[in-house]
mmCIF file of C-alpha atoms in Angstrom:
data_model
loop_
_atom_site.group_PDB
_atom_site.id
_atom_site.type_symbol
_atom_site.label_atom_id
_atom_site.label_comp_id
_atom_site.label_asym_id
_atom_site.label_seq_id
_atom_site.Cartn_x
_atom_site.Cartn_y
_atom_site.Cartn_z
ATOM 1 C CA MET A 2 -8.565 16.764 50.274
ATOM 2 C CA ALA A 3 -6.702 14.308 48.100
ATOM 3 C CA THR A 4 -3.490 15.557 46.514
ATOM 4 C CA LYS A 5 -3.576 15.817 42.754
ATOM 5 C CA ARG A 6 -0.963 13.909 40.755
ATOM 6 C CA ASP A 7 1.615 15.702 38.637
ATOM 7 C CA TYR A 8 0.057 16.354 35.198
ATOM 8 C CA TYR A 9 3.098 15.081 33.326
ATOM 9 C CA GLU A 10 2.888 11.880 35.340
ATOM 10 C CA VAL A 11 -0.849 11.587 34.533
ATOM 11 C CA LEU A 12 -0.130 11.661 30.786
ATOM 12 C CA GLY A 13 3.030 9.637 31.117
ATOM 13 C CA VAL A 14 5.257 12.162 29.328
ATOM 14 C CA ASP A 15 8.534 13.898 30.080
ATOM 15 C CA ARG A 16 8.457 17.499 31.300
ATOM 16 C CA LYS A 17 10.280 18.462 28.081
ATOM 17 C CA ALA A 18 7.691 16.700 25.869
ATOM 18 C CA SER A 19 6.559 18.543 22.761
ATOM 19 C CA ALA A 20 2.974 19.646 22.185
ATOM 20 C CA GLU A 21 2.577 16.833 19.670
ATOM 21 C CA GLU A 22 3.870 14.231 22.131
ATOM 22 C CA ILE A 23 1.395 15.487 24.768
ATOM 23 C CA LYS A 24 -1.473 15.364 22.283
ATOM 24 C CA LYS A 25 -0.559 11.863 21.207
ATOM 25 C CA ALA A 26 -0.279 10.587 24.801
ATOM 26 C CA TYR A 27 -3.625 12.143 25.745
ATOM 27 C CA ARG A 28 -5.473 10.662 22.771
ATOM 28 C CA LYS A 29 -4.061 7.198 23.430
ATOM 29 C CA LEU A 30 -4.915 7.170 27.155
ATOM 30 C CA ALA A 31 -8.297 8.832 26.730
ATOM 31 C CA LYS A 32 -9.352 6.173 24.223
ATOM 32 C CA GLU A 33 -8.432 3.453 26.698
ATOM 33 C CA CYS A 34 -10.513 4.767 29.582
ATOM 34 C CA HIS A 35 -13.310 6.667 27.824
ATOM 35 C CA PRO A 36 -16.527 6.249 29.875
ATOM 36 C CA ASP A 37 -18.456 5.163 26.765
ATOM 37 C CA LEU A 38 -16.152 2.152 26.650
ATOM 38 C CA HIS A 39 -16.482 1.460 30.367
ATOM 39 C CA PRO A 40 -20.115 2.116 31.335
ATOM 40 C CA ASN A 41 -20.778 2.264 35.106
ATOM 41 C CA ASP A 42 -17.042 2.112 35.816
ATOM 42 C CA LYS A 43 -16.350 4.863 38.351
ATOM 43 C CA ALA A 44 -12.593 4.316 38.204
ATOM 44 C CA ALA A 45 -12.541 4.800 34.435
ATOM 45 C CA GLU A 46 -14.673 7.930 34.781
ATOM 46 C CA ALA A 47 -12.307 9.371 37.406
ATOM 47 C CA ARG A 48 -9.252 8.521 35.322
ATOM 48 C CA PHE A 49 -10.846 10.156 32.264
ATOM 49 C CA LYS A 50 -11.483 13.359 34.249
ATOM 50 C CA GLU A 51 -7.915 13.365 35.475
ATOM 51 C CA LEU A 52 -6.591 12.980 31.941
ATOM 52 C CA ASN A 53 -8.703 15.894 30.736
ATOM 53 C CA GLU A 54 -7.504 18.115 33.597
ATOM 54 C CA ALA A 55 -3.889 17.368 32.693
ATOM 55 C CA ASN A 56 -4.482 17.849 28.968
ATOM 56 C CA GLU A 57 -6.360 21.136 29.501
ATOM 57 C CA VAL A 58 -3.284 22.589 31.177
ATOM 58 C CA LEU A 59 -0.401 20.982 29.287
ATOM 59 C CA SER A 60 -1.938 21.536 25.842
ATOM 60 C CA ASP A 61 -2.226 25.300 26.483
ATOM 61 C CA ALA A 62 1.149 27.066 26.234
ATOM 62 C CA ASP A 63 0.291 29.784 28.784
ATOM 63 C CA LYS A 64 -1.273 27.442 31.348
ATOM 64 C CA ARG A 65 1.607 25.004 30.945
ATOM 65 C CA ALA A 66 4.159 27.775 31.525
ATOM 66 C CA ARG A 67 2.452 28.863 34.762
ATOM 67 C CA TYR A 68 2.139 25.243 35.867
ATOM 68 C CA ASP A 69 5.836 24.577 35.158
ATOM 69 C CA GLN A 70 6.803 27.704 37.111
ATOM 70 C CA PHE A 71 4.474 27.545 40.120
ATOM 71 C CA GLY A 72 3.026 24.047 40.214
ATOM 72 C CA MET A 73 -0.388 23.355 41.764
ATOM 73 C CA ASP A 74 -0.088 25.875 44.551
ATOM 74 C CA GLY A 75 1.138 28.889 42.573
ATOM 75 C CA PRO A 76 -0.854 32.005 41.625
ATOM 76 C CA GLN A 77 -4.041 31.326 39.676
ATOM 77 C CA MET A 78 -3.612 27.586 40.004
ATOM 78 C CA GLY A 79 -5.859 26.849 42.926
ATOM 79 C CA GLY A 80 -9.402 27.691 41.994
ATOM 80 C CA GLY A 81 -9.459 31.286 43.286
ATOM 81 C CA PRO A 82 -10.732 34.163 41.173
ATOM 82 C CA GLY A 83 -9.299 34.092 37.674
ATOM 83 C CA GLY A 84 -7.879 30.654 38.204
ATOM 84 C CA PHE A 85 -8.647 27.356 36.537
ATOM 85 C CA GLY A 86 -11.084 26.231 39.186
ATOM 86 C CA GLY A 87 -8.586 23.589 40.195
ATOM 87 C CA PHE A 88 -8.795 22.358 36.644
ATOM 88 C CA GLY A 89 -11.971 20.517 37.645
ATOM 89 C CA PHE A 90 -13.606 18.767 34.746
ATOM 90 C CA ASP A 91 -16.637 20.631 33.397
ATOM 91 C CA ALA A 92 -18.486 18.868 30.572
ATOM 92 C CA SER A 93 -20.073 22.107 29.450
ATOM 93 C CA GLN A 94 -16.669 23.754 28.971
ATOM 94 C CA MET A 95 -15.212 20.742 27.183
ATOM 95 C CA GLY A 96 -18.173 20.278 24.886
ATOM 96 C CA GLY A 97 -19.384 17.237 26.777
ATOM 97 C CA PHE A 98 -18.342 13.651 26.331
ATOM 98 C CA GLU A 99 -19.834 13.699 22.875
ATOM 99 C CA SER A 100 -17.353 16.372 21.742
ATOM 100 C CA ILE A 101 -14.407 14.563 23.270
ATOM 101 C CA PHE A 102 -15.590 11.273 21.740
ATOM 102 C CA ASP A 103 -15.778 12.919 18.344
ATOM 103 C CA GLN A 104 -12.220 14.188 18.736
ATOM 104 C CA LEU A 105 -10.899 10.798 19.746
ATOM 105 C CA PHE A 106 -12.760 8.642 17.258
ATOM 106 C CA GLY A 107 -13.187 11.018 14.347
ATOM 107 C CA GLY A 108 -16.872 11.649 14.960
ATOM 108 C CA GLY A 109 -17.674 8.155 13.743
ATOM 109 C CA GLY A 110 -18.648 6.586 17.046
ATOM 110 C CA MET A 111 -18.060 2.924 17.822
ATOM 111 C CA GLY A 112 -20.453 0.211 16.782
ATOM 112 C CA GLY A 113 -23.945 1.070 18.047
ATOM 113 C CA MET A 114 -22.600 3.759 20.358
ATOM 114 C CA GLY A 115 -22.454 6.510 17.777
ATOM 115 C CA GLY A 116 -23.490 7.367 14.273
ATOM 116 C CA ARG A 117 -21.401 8.769 11.456
ATOM 117 C CA ARG A 118 -22.781 11.888 9.829
ATOM 118 C CA GLN A 119 -24.033 10.469 6.556
ATOM 119 C CA ASN A 120 -24.897 13.917 5.220
ATOM 120 C CA ALA A 121 -21.288 15.135 5.493
ATOM 121 C CA PRO A 122 -19.218 15.356 2.267
ATOM 122 C CA ARG A 123 -17.758 11.936 1.459
ATOM 123 C CA PRO A 124 -15.530 10.762 -1.383
ATOM 124 C CA GLY A 125 -16.915 8.402 -3.962
ATOM 125 C CA ASN A 126 -15.952 4.728 -4.147
ATOM 126 C CA ASP A 127 -12.690 3.726 -5.775
ATOM 127 C CA LEU A 128 -12.939 1.290 -8.676
ATOM 128 C CA ARG A 129 -10.367 -1.428 -9.236
ATOM 129 C CA PHE A 130 -9.826 -3.348 -12.498
ATOM 130 C CA SER A 131 -7.141 -5.616 -13.917
ATOM 131 C CA LEU A 132 -5.420 -4.885 -17.256
ATOM 132 C CA ARG A 133 -3.431 -7.677 -18.922
ATOM 133 C CA ILE A 134 -0.509 -6.653 -21.125
ATOM 134 C CA SER A 135 2.337 -8.479 -22.842
ATOM 135 C CA PHE A 136 5.851 -8.797 -21.477
ATOM 136 C CA GLU A 137 7.164 -6.503 -24.220
ATOM 137 C CA GLU A 138 4.435 -3.879 -23.535
ATOM 138 C CA ALA A 139 5.424 -3.803 -19.880
ATOM 139 C CA ALA A 140 9.076 -3.287 -20.824
ATOM 140 C CA LYS A 141 8.552 -0.641 -23.469
ATOM 141 C CA GLY A 142 5.311 1.048 -22.375
ATOM 142 C CA VAL A 143 2.017 1.128 -24.238
ATOM 143 C CA LYS A 144 -1.240 3.054 -24.525
ATOM 144 C CA LYS A 145 -4.307 0.952 -23.787
ATOM 145 C CA SER A 146 -8.050 1.532 -23.775
ATOM 146 C CA PHE A 147 -10.660 -0.578 -22.000
ATOM 147 C CA GLU A 148 -14.333 -0.321 -21.131
ATOM 148 C CA PHE A 149 -15.644 -0.350 -17.590
ATOM 149 C CA THR A 150 -18.935 0.360 -15.826
ATOM 150 C CA ARG A 151 -19.406 2.786 -12.939
ATOM 151 C CA ASN A 152 -22.165 4.565 -11.029
ATOM 152 C CA GLU A 153 -22.765 8.147 -12.044
ATOM 153 C CA HIS A 154 -25.170 10.845 -10.972
ATOM 154 C CA CYS A 155 -28.562 10.325 -12.581
ATOM 155 C CA GLU A 156 -28.947 12.614 -15.604
ATOM 156 C CA THR A 157 -32.700 12.961 -15.032
ATOM 157 C CA CYS A 158 -32.654 14.180 -11.415
ATOM 158 C CA LYS A 159 -29.020 15.447 -11.404
ATOM 159 C CA GLY A 160 -28.246 13.054 -8.551
ATOM 160 C CA SER A 161 -30.868 14.336 -6.104
ATOM 161 C CA GLY A 162 -32.988 11.177 -6.293
ATOM 162 C CA ALA A 163 -36.131 13.297 -6.434
ATOM 163 C CA LYS A 164 -38.560 13.500 -9.305
ATOM 164 C CA PRO A 165 -37.787 16.445 -11.650
ATOM 165 C CA GLY A 166 -39.649 19.514 -10.435
ATOM 166 C CA THR A 167 -39.508 18.384 -6.813
ATOM 167 C CA GLU A 168 -36.744 18.472 -4.212
ATOM 168 C CA PRO A 169 -35.763 16.384 -1.182
ATOM 169 C CA VAL A 170 -37.133 17.809 2.065
ATOM 170 C CA THR A 171 -35.438 18.105 5.435
ATOM 171 C CA CYS A 172 -35.942 15.105 7.672
ATOM 172 C CA THR A 173 -38.218 16.081 10.543
ATOM 173 C CA THR A 174 -36.823 13.405 12.871
ATOM 174 C CA CYS A 175 -33.221 14.685 12.933
ATOM 175 C CA ASN A 176 -33.873 18.207 11.556
ATOM 176 C CA GLY A 177 -31.435 17.553 8.721
ATOM 177 C CA THR A 178 -28.452 16.545 10.872
ATOM 178 C CA GLY A 179 -28.596 12.869 9.966
ATOM 179 C CA GLN A 180 -28.154 12.004 13.637
ATOM 180 C CA VAL A 181 -30.375 11.444 16.639
ATOM 181 C CA ARG A 182 -28.889 12.273 20.049
ATOM 182 C CA SER A 183 -30.041 11.223 23.455
ATOM 183 C CA GLN A 184 -28.595 12.144 26.839
ATOM 184 C CA GLY A 185 -28.688 10.403 30.171
ATOM 185 C CA GLY A 186 -26.843 12.289 32.871
ATOM 186 C CA PHE A 187 -23.462 13.351 31.472
ATOM 187 C CA MET A 188 -23.522 10.591 28.833
ATOM 188 C CA VAL A 189 -24.524 11.474 25.248
ATOM 189 C CA THR A 190 -25.411 8.763 22.752
ATOM 190 C CA VAL A 191 -25.374 9.541 19.041
ATOM 191 C CA ARG A 192 -26.917 7.256 16.431
ATOM 192 C CA THR A 193 -27.747 7.465 12.750
ATOM 193 C CA CYS A 194 -31.273 8.661 12.036
ATOM 194 C CA ASN A 195 -33.417 5.672 11.028
ATOM 195 C CA THR A 196 -35.925 7.823 9.197
ATOM 196 C CA CYS A 197 -33.568 9.285 6.580
ATOM 197 C CA GLY A 198 -30.699 6.786 6.886
ATOM 198 C CA GLY A 199 -28.363 9.541 8.015
ATOM 199 C CA THR A 200 -28.731 11.735 4.922
ATOM 200 C CA GLY A 201 -30.757 14.446 6.617
ATOM 201 C CA LYS A 202 -33.119 14.468 3.656
ATOM 202 C CA MET A 203 -36.313 12.662 2.674
ATOM 203 C CA ILE A 204 -37.603 12.041 -0.882
ATOM 204 C CA LYS A 205 -41.344 12.120 -1.157
ATOM 205 C CA GLU A 206 -41.492 11.633 -4.931
ATOM 206 C CA PRO A 207 -38.531 9.532 -6.159
ATOM 207 C CA CYS A 208 -37.054 9.894 -9.631
ATOM 208 C CA SER A 209 -38.372 7.171 -11.943
ATOM 209 C CA ALA A 210 -35.077 6.925 -13.861
ATOM 210 C CA CYS A 211 -33.000 5.935 -10.842
ATOM 211 C CA SER A 212 -35.710 4.848 -8.410
ATOM 212 C CA GLY A 213 -34.625 7.561 -5.991
ATOM 213 C CA THR A 214 -31.030 6.441 -5.639
ATOM 214 C CA GLY A 215 -29.628 9.401 -7.590
ATOM 215 C CA LEU A 216 -27.294 7.004 -9.436
ATOM 216 C CA GLN A 217 -27.211 5.214 -12.759
ATOM 217 C CA ARG A 218 -24.834 2.603 -14.214
ATOM 218 C CA LYS A 219 -22.866 3.899 -17.201
ATOM 219 C CA LYS A 220 -20.251 2.380 -19.513
ATOM 220 C CA ARG A 221 -17.101 4.410 -19.914
ATOM 221 C CA THR A 222 -13.769 4.039 -21.717
ATOM 222 C CA ALA A 223 -10.480 4.578 -19.930
ATOM 223 C CA ASN A 224 -7.369 5.548 -21.920
ATOM 224 C CA VAL A 225 -4.350 4.360 -19.968
ATOM 225 C CA ASN A 226 -0.716 5.333 -20.489
ATOM 226 C CA VAL A 227 1.257 2.334 -19.236
ATOM 227 C CA PRO A 228 4.821 3.506 -18.482
ATOM 228 C CA ALA A 229 7.861 1.552 -19.669
ATOM 229 C CA GLY A 230 9.267 -0.708 -16.938
ATOM 230 C CA ILE A 231 6.023 -1.353 -15.086
ATOM 231 C CA ASP A 232 5.932 -4.703 -13.323
ATOM 232 C CA HIS A 233 3.341 -7.367 -12.629
ATOM 233 C CA GLY A 234 0.958 -6.351 -9.832
ATOM 234 C CA GLN A 235 1.755 -2.655 -9.864
ATOM 235 C CA VAL A 236 -1.167 -0.226 -9.855
ATOM 236 C CA ILE A 237 -1.868 2.796 -12.040
ATOM 237 C CA VAL A 238 -4.177 5.331 -10.342
ATOM 238 C CA MET A 239 -6.370 7.627 -12.411
ATOM 239 C CA ASN A 240 -7.489 10.286 -9.964
ATOM 240 C CA GLY A 241 -11.136 11.249 -9.951
ATOM 241 C CA GLN A 242 -12.164 8.576 -12.452
ATOM 242 C CA GLY A 243 -14.000 6.443 -9.918
ATOM 243 C CA GLU A 244 -17.572 6.827 -8.707
ATOM 244 C CA PRO A 245 -19.053 10.240 -7.764
ATOM 245 C CA GLY A 246 -18.734 11.642 -4.258
ATOM 246 C CA PHE A 247 -21.613 12.267 -1.867
ATOM 247 C CA ASN A 248 -22.848 15.604 -0.649
ATOM 248 C CA GLY A 249 -20.211 17.506 -2.593
ATOM 249 C CA GLY A 250 -17.364 15.103 -1.778
ATOM 250 C CA PRO A 251 -14.694 14.322 -4.422
ATOM 251 C CA ASN A 252 -14.949 11.484 -6.893
ATOM 252 C CA GLY A 253 -13.175 8.213 -6.138
ATOM 253 C CA ASP A 254 -10.183 6.963 -8.140
ATOM 254 C CA LEU A 255 -9.866 4.367 -10.895
ATOM 255 C CA GLN A 256 -7.195 1.857 -9.908
ATOM 256 C CA ILE A 257 -5.765 -0.317 -12.691
ATOM 257 C CA VAL A 258 -3.845 -3.414 -11.588
ATOM 258 C CA ILE A 259 -1.307 -4.459 -14.235
ATOM 259 C CA GLN A 260 -1.140 -8.172 -15.087
ATOM 260 C CA VAL A 261 1.950 -8.976 -17.179
ATOM 261 C CA ALA A 262 1.854 -12.127 -19.324
ATOM 262 C CA PRO A 263 4.919 -14.407 -19.025
ATOM 263 C CA HIS A 264 7.517 -14.501 -21.833
ATOM 264 C CA LYS A 265 8.636 -17.622 -23.676
ATOM 265 C CA LEU A 266 12.338 -16.760 -23.358
ATOM 266 C CA PHE A 267 12.867 -14.129 -20.650
ATOM 267 C CA ARG A 268 12.063 -13.749 -16.988
ATOM 268 C CA ARG A 269 12.593 -10.617 -14.945
ATOM 269 C CA GLU A 270 13.436 -9.577 -11.429
ATOM 270 C CA GLY A 271 12.985 -5.863 -11.107
ATOM 271 C CA THR A 272 14.920 -4.324 -13.982
ATOM 272 C CA THR A 273 17.125 -7.368 -14.592
ATOM 273 C CA LEU A 274 16.302 -9.793 -17.424
ATOM 274 C CA TYR A 275 17.364 -13.451 -17.305
ATOM 275 C CA LEU A 276 17.859 -15.650 -20.326
ATOM 276 C CA ASP A 277 18.928 -19.317 -20.505
ATOM 277 C CA MET A 278 20.504 -20.139 -23.881
ATOM 278 C CA PRO A 279 21.747 -23.524 -25.155
ATOM 279 C CA ILE A 280 25.110 -23.668 -26.983
ATOM 280 C CA SER A 281 26.843 -26.623 -28.576
ATOM 281 C CA PHE A 282 29.723 -28.615 -27.170
ATOM 282 C CA THR A 283 31.942 -27.308 -29.957
ATOM 283 C CA GLN A 284 30.970 -23.637 -29.280
ATOM 284 C CA ALA A 285 31.761 -24.079 -25.585
ATOM 285 C CA ALA A 286 35.059 -25.875 -26.185
ATOM 286 C CA LEU A 287 36.457 -23.715 -29.007
ATOM 287 C CA GLY A 288 34.686 -20.431 -28.277
ATOM 288 C CA ALA A 289 32.291 -18.692 -30.624
ATOM 289 C CA ASP A 290 30.430 -15.509 -31.490
ATOM 290 C CA ILE A 291 26.751 -16.101 -30.811
ATOM 291 C CA GLU A 292 23.575 -14.110 -31.454
ATOM 292 C CA VAL A 293 21.832 -13.318 -28.184
ATOM 293 C CA PRO A 294 18.141 -12.295 -28.356
ATOM 294 C CA THR A 295 17.125 -9.155 -26.372
ATOM 295 C CA LEU A 296 13.922 -7.154 -26.184
ATOM 296 C CA ASP A 297 15.524 -4.722 -28.665
ATOM 297 C CA GLY A 298 16.701 -7.368 -31.154
ATOM 298 C CA ASN A 299 19.670 -9.717 -31.413
ATOM 299 C CA VAL A 300 23.137 -8.669 -30.254
ATOM 300 C CA LYS A 301 26.496 -10.421 -30.778
ATOM 301 C CA HIS A 302 28.327 -11.825 -27.758
ATOM 302 C CA ARG A 303 31.637 -13.663 -27.586
ATOM 303 C CA ILE A 304 31.725 -17.033 -25.809
ATOM 304 C CA PRO A 305 35.332 -17.643 -24.699
ATOM 305 C CA GLU A 306 37.132 -20.933 -25.302
ATOM 306 C CA GLY A 307 36.517 -23.553 -22.617
ATOM 307 C CA THR A 308 33.222 -22.084 -21.358
ATOM 308 C CA GLN A 309 31.469 -24.409 -18.949
ATOM 309 C CA SER A 310 27.764 -25.071 -18.753
ATOM 310 C CA ASP A 311 25.828 -22.673 -16.459
ATOM 311 C CA THR A 312 28.380 -19.893 -16.959
ATOM 312 C CA GLN A 313 26.728 -16.459 -16.702
ATOM 313 C CA PHE A 314 27.453 -13.348 -18.719
ATOM 314 C CA ARG A 315 26.083 -9.893 -17.963
ATOM 315 C CA LEU A 316 25.027 -7.695 -20.889
ATOM 316 C CA LYS A 317 24.906 -4.127 -19.587
ATOM 317 C CA GLY A 318 21.854 -2.020 -20.391
ATOM 318 C CA LYS A 319 19.963 -4.804 -22.130
ATOM 319 C CA GLY A 320 17.353 -5.303 -19.395
ATOM 320 C CA ILE A 321 14.153 -3.541 -18.344
ATOM 321 C CA PRO A 322 13.897 0.292 -18.120
ATOM 322 C CA ARG A 323 13.556 1.808 -14.685
ATOM 323 C CA LEU A 324 10.173 3.437 -14.217
ATOM 324 C CA HIS A 325 10.153 7.051 -15.388
ATOM 325 C CA SER A 326 13.857 6.895 -16.226
ATOM 326 C CA THR A 327 16.065 6.482 -19.294
ATOM 327 C CA GLN A 328 18.292 3.974 -17.481
ATOM 328 C CA LYS A 329 17.980 0.247 -18.065
ATOM 329 C CA GLY A 330 18.884 -2.829 -16.085
ATOM 330 C CA ASP A 331 21.078 -5.649 -17.378
ATOM 331 C CA LEU A 332 20.495 -8.946 -19.193
ATOM 332 C CA VAL A 333 22.000 -11.960 -17.409
ATOM 333 C CA LEU A 334 22.770 -14.674 -19.964
ATOM 334 C CA THR A 335 23.240 -18.230 -18.706
ATOM 335 C CA VAL A 336 24.684 -20.655 -21.249
ATOM 336 C CA ARG A 337 23.730 -24.334 -21.114
ATOM 337 C CA VAL A 338 26.125 -26.650 -22.932
ATOM 338 C CA GLU A 339 24.003 -29.198 -24.776
ATOM 339 C CA VAL A 340 25.345 -32.742 -25.250
ATOM 340 C CA PRO A 341 24.449 -33.953 -28.739
ATOM 341 C CA LYS A 342 21.967 -36.776 -29.210
ATOM 342 C CA ARG A 343 21.365 -39.153 -32.182
ATOM 343 C CA MET A 344 24.907 -38.793 -33.544
ATOM 344 C CA SER A 345 26.076 -40.538 -36.712
ATOM 345 C CA GLU A 346 28.759 -43.233 -36.544
ATOM 346 C CA LYS A 347 31.290 -40.852 -38.102
ATOM 347 C CA GLN A 348 30.613 -38.271 -35.376
ATOM 348 C CA LYS A 349 30.973 -40.917 -32.695
ATOM 349 C CA GLU A 350 34.230 -42.155 -34.174
ATOM 350 C CA LEU A 351 35.643 -38.595 -34.232
ATOM 351 C CA LEU A 352 34.771 -38.218 -30.558
ATOM 352 C CA ARG A 353 36.480 -41.522 -29.767
ATOM 353 C CA GLN A 354 39.592 -40.337 -31.556
ATOM 354 C CA PHE A 355 39.453 -37.084 -29.596
ATOM 355 C CA ASP A 356 39.167 -38.940 -26.338
ATOM 356 C CA ALA A 357 42.020 -41.262 -27.283
ATOM 357 C CA VAL A 358 44.493 -38.391 -27.674
ATOM 358 C CA SER A 359 43.309 -36.581 -24.525
ATOM 359 C CA SER A 360 45.802 -36.390 -21.696
ATOM 360 C CA GLY A 361 43.262 -35.569 -19.002
ATOM 361 C CA ARG A 362 44.651 -32.083 -18.468
ATOM 362 C CA GLU A 363 41.841 -30.738 -20.645
ATOM 363 C CA TYR A 364 39.310 -31.565 -17.911
ATOM 364 C CA GLU A 365 40.122 -29.506 -14.816
ATOM 365 C CA ASN A 366 37.056 -30.593 -12.845
ATOM 366 C CA GLN A 367 37.610 -34.283 -13.576
ATOM 367 C CA LYS A 368 41.285 -34.062 -12.526
ATOM 368 C CA SER A 369 40.340 -32.251 -9.276
ATOM 369 C CA PHE A 370 37.650 -34.828 -8.527
ATOM 370 C CA LYS A 371 39.982 -37.786 -9.137
ATOM 371 C CA ASP A 372 42.641 -36.221 -6.864
ATOM 372 C CA LYS A 373 40.087 -35.845 -4.064
ATOM 373 C CA VAL A 374 38.951 -39.441 -4.450
ATOM 374 C CA LYS A 375 42.536 -40.635 -4.404
ATOM 375 C CA GLU A 376 43.235 -38.716 -1.198
ATOM 376 C CA LEU A 377 40.106 -40.106 0.400
ATOM 377 C CA PHE A 378 41.007 -43.747 -0.046
ATOM 378 C CA GLN A 379 44.747 -43.582 0.626
#
């Protein structure tokens, strides 16, 4: 008789593995070699049996303890009275391959190999819409209303699909299960019932209002509280406001994707606002108090003497609010020194006079550049 492999080795786990680790390893390996995925493959069938033997022992705390203590040859481990029968695989004890397949793949089958139970409770469809708001509304929050259309249970037949006064009847093909099963040897194939489409019910007299679908299109209005600080592309979920569930399942959700319109002055990155602001040559050279626009109105800010173009200043707490918080980000102000155009002759003459009395020390960058050029060509 061939010697059985160590069960921990079969599942590829350490002897100190937790129950969850054993379960995870078994599910992964069993999916890979399930006989339904490898028809007529004797090696896959044998491997699958071996995995189930190992899992039957290691997933049971008492059996695992006896196995850890005595191994294969200990008391009650060999197939004598009261033992595990050598842990031989028995489809009747395990619920058959169908049961194992349901455990591994969620009862949904694979492709044409199995059929999902259409008459089980299922959630309704989620609905997804876009809502466009202004930059300021995103920053400060706003209440919005918009119309949308969704499927709802038919008011005439209450969602049954049957003519009032009648009721759906149990499908005689699948006896109300929604599935048709066939067995060949130890293999069980499950498919969706073609007669009732998997619902387990048949409608002999359909409702005229919904043509037997049990659903009608209805216009509804959603009132949305858009929180301050929301950003472009973020989603607001209104639970249970989607389409109705099936067979007692919960309604789907209404998902609202926020589209934020761009601003003429500001741009944002997270909670930080960015603003480019032109200032005059005189303001940059002599310094000045300027009015800086923010989302809450203008604020004064001091530009120091000798400010260069592209200098940045950070205005604390003048940015975008953090979602569901009273804290705000900052406003980063970048000043752009603007060179005047279309000057009068008097203005030009004054600039020439200024340049004539300049020593060169006023221009740090020019002096540094000239020194580097001089060093380069010496």
